[in-house]
CSV table of C-alpha atoms in Angstrom, one decimal:
chain,number,residue,atom,x,y,z
C,30,UNK,CA,-15.3,-34.3,-41.3
C,31,UNK,CA,-13.3,-31.1,-42.3
C,32,UNK,CA,-12.5,-30.4,-38.4
C,33,UNK,CA,-13.9,-27.0,-38.8
C,34,UNK,CA,-17.0,-27.5,-36.3
C,35,UNK,CA,-17.9,-29.8,-33.6
C,36,UNK,CA,-21.1,-31.9,-33.4
C,37,UNK,CA,-23.2,-33.2,-30.2
C,38,UNK,CA,-25.0,-36.1,-31.3
C,39,UNK,CA,-27.0,-36.6,-28.6
C,40,UNK,CA,-27.6,-33.6,-26.0
C,41,UNK,CA,-29.3,-35.5,-23.5
C,42,UNK,CA,-26.1,-37.7,-22.8
C,43,UNK,CA,-23.7,-35.6,-23.3
C,44,UNK,CA,-25.7,-33.0,-20.4
C,45,UNK,CA,-25.9,-35.9,-18.5
C,46,UNK,CA,-22.4,-37.5,-18.4
C,47,UNK,CA,-20.2,-34.5,-20.1
C,48,UNK,CA,-21.2,-31.4,-18.9
C,49,UNK,CA,-20.8,-32.1,-15.4
C,50,UNK,CA,-17.2,-33.3,-15.8
C,51,UNK,CA,-16.3,-29.4,-16.8
C,52,UNK,CA,-18.9,-27.6,-15.6
C,53,UNK,CA,-20.9,-26.8,-12.3
C,54,UNK,CA,-24.3,-27.6,-14.4
C,55,UNK,CA,-25.9,-29.8,-16.8
C,56,UNK,CA,-27.8,-27.6,-18.5
C,57,UNK,CA,-27.4,-28.1,-22.4
C,58,UNK,CA,-29.1,-24.5,-22.8
C,59,UNK,CA,-26.1,-22.7,-20.4
C,60,UNK,CA,-23.5,-24.5,-22.4
C,61,UNK,CA,-24.9,-22.9,-26.1
C,62,UNK,CA,-25.2,-19.2,-24.0
C,63,UNK,CA,-21.7,-20.1,-23.0
C,64,UNK,CA,-20.8,-21.3,-26.6
C,65,UNK,CA,-22.0,-18.1,-27.7
C,66,UNK,CA,-20.3,-15.5,-25.6
C,67,UNK,CA,-16.8,-16.6,-27.0
C,68,UNK,CA,-18.2,-16.5,-30.9
C,69,UNK,CA,-19.2,-19.6,-31.6
C,70,UNK,CA,-22.2,-20.2,-34.0
C,71,UNK,CA,-24.8,-23.1,-34.4
C,72,UNK,CA,-24.4,-24.4,-37.8
C,73,UNK,CA,-28.0,-24.7,-39.9
C,74,UNK,CA,-27.5,-26.6,-43.0
C,75,UNK,CA,-29.5,-25.4,-45.9
C,76,UNK,CA,-31.8,-28.4,-46.3
C,77,UNK,CA,-33.0,-27.7,-42.6
C,78,UNK,CA,-34.1,-24.7,-43.6
C,79,UNK,CA,-33.5,-24.0,-40.3
C,80,UNK,CA,-37.2,-24.6,-39.6
C,81,UNK,CA,-37.5,-28.1,-39.8
C,82,UNK,CA,-36.5,-29.9,-36.7
C,83,UNK,CA,-33.3,-32.4,-38.0
C,84,UNK,CA,-33.8,-36.0,-38.1
C,85,UNK,CA,-31.4,-36.8,-35.8
C,86,UNK,CA,-30.1,-35.4,-32.8
C,87,UNK,CA,-27.0,-33.7,-34.0
C,88,UNK,CA,-26.2,-30.2,-33.2
C,89,UNK,CA,-22.7,-28.7,-34.5
C,90,UNK,CA,-20.9,-25.7,-33.6
C,91,UNK,CA,-18.2,-23.7,-35.4
C,92,UNK,CA,-16.0,-20.8,-34.4
C,93,UNK,CA,-13.6,-19.4,-37.2
C,94,UNK,CA,-10.6,-19.9,-34.4
C,95,UNK,CA,-11.7,-23.5,-33.4
C,96,UNK,CA,-10.0,-26.0,-36.2
C,97,UNK,CA,-8.5,-29.0,-36.2
C,98,UNK,CA,-4.6,-29.1,-35.8
C,99,UNK,CA,-4.6,-25.2,-35.6
C,100,UNK,CA,-4.3,-25.0,-31.5
C,101,UNK,CA,-1.9,-21.8,-32.1
C,102,UNK,CA,-5.5,-20.2,-33.1
C,103,UNK,CA,-7.0,-21.1,-29.7
C,104,UNK,CA,-5.9,-18.3,-28.1
C,105,UNK,CA,-8.0,-15.8,-30.4
C,106,UNK,CA,-11.2,-17.1,-28.8
C,107,UNK,CA,-12.0,-14.7,-26.6
C,108,UNK,CA,-15.2,-14.1,-24.2
C,109,UNK,CA,-16.9,-11.0,-26.2
C,110,UNK,CA,-16.5,-7.9,-24.0
C,111,UNK,CA,-19.2,-6.1,-22.6
C,112,UNK,CA,-20.6,-2.5,-23.6
C,113,UNK,CA,-19.1,-1.2,-20.6
C,114,UNK,CA,-16.0,-1.6,-22.0
C,115,UNK,CA,-16.7,0.2,-25.6
C,116,UNK,CA,-17.4,3.6,-23.8
C,117,UNK,CA,-14.9,5.5,-26.0
C,118,UNK,CA,-12.4,8.0,-24.4
C,119,UNK,CA,-13.5,10.8,-25.4
C,120,UNK,CA,-16.8,9.5,-24.3
C,121,UNK,CA,-15.4,9.9,-20.9
C,122,UNK,CA,-13.6,13.7,-21.5
C,123,UNK,CA,-17.4,14.9,-22.1
C,124,UNK,CA,-18.4,13.6,-18.9
C,125,UNK,CA,-15.5,14.8,-17.2
C,126,UNK,CA,-16.0,18.3,-18.6
C,127,UNK,CA,-20.0,18.2,-17.9
C,128,UNK,CA,-18.8,17.1,-14.1
C,129,UNK,CA,-16.1,19.8,-13.9
C,130,UNK,CA,-18.7,22.7,-14.9
C,131,UNK,CA,-21.4,21.3,-12.6
C,132,UNK,CA,-18.9,21.5,-9.9
C,133,UNK,CA,-18.0,25.1,-10.7
C,134,UNK,CA,-22.0,26.1,-10.7
C,135,UNK,CA,-22.6,24.6,-7.5
C,136,UNK,CA,-19.5,26.5,-5.9
C,137,UNK,CA,-20.6,29.6,-7.6
C,138,UNK,CA,-24.1,28.9,-6.0
C,139,UNK,CA,-22.8,28.6,-2.5
C,140,UNK,CA,-20.8,31.7,-3.0
C,141,UNK,CA,-24.0,33.6,-3.2
C,142,UNK,CA,-26.1,31.7,-1.3
C,143,UNK,CA,-23.3,32.9,1.6
C,144,UNK,CA,-23.3,36.5,0.3
C,145,UNK,CA,-27.0,36.2,0.3
C,146,UNK,CA,-27.0,34.6,3.7
C,147,UNK,CA,-24.3,37.4,5.1
C,148,UNK,CA,-26.9,40.3,3.9
C,149,UNK,CA,-30.0,38.9,5.5
C,150,UNK,CA,-27.9,38.7,8.8
C,151,UNK,CA,-27.0,42.2,8.2
C,152,UNK,CA,-30.4,43.7,7.4
C,153,UNK,CA,-31.9,41.9,10.7
C-alpha cells in the first residue's frame, strides 16, 4: 500500500469492535458521515465503476493530508466550516445599514404619531 489511504476490510466487525472504542456509537454510516465532514473521500476504483459491488467487503478512504509518515500534515485535517461563518463582512455591513435605516424610519413614524396624537387632543 502507498500509505495515502486506509481500508476497512470488514465493516461489520469494524463497527462492532473498533467504533465503540472511539465513538459513542457503533454505526458505520455515522462514521462515514464524520469522515466526510473532515474531508475524507471514499476511493472508487475504475474497475468497480462505482456501480458494481466489489467482491470483497473493502472500503477505502483517503484525504490529501492523511499520508503515512507525514504526521505534521494531520493538523490540516479540519472539520468543514458551516455556511454561517462564510457570511462576508460586506454582507454584515449591508444588514447593519438596513437595520439603521429601519430604526430611523421607526423613530420618524413615532414622532409623526405623537404629533398627530397631540393635534387630535387639541382638536377635542
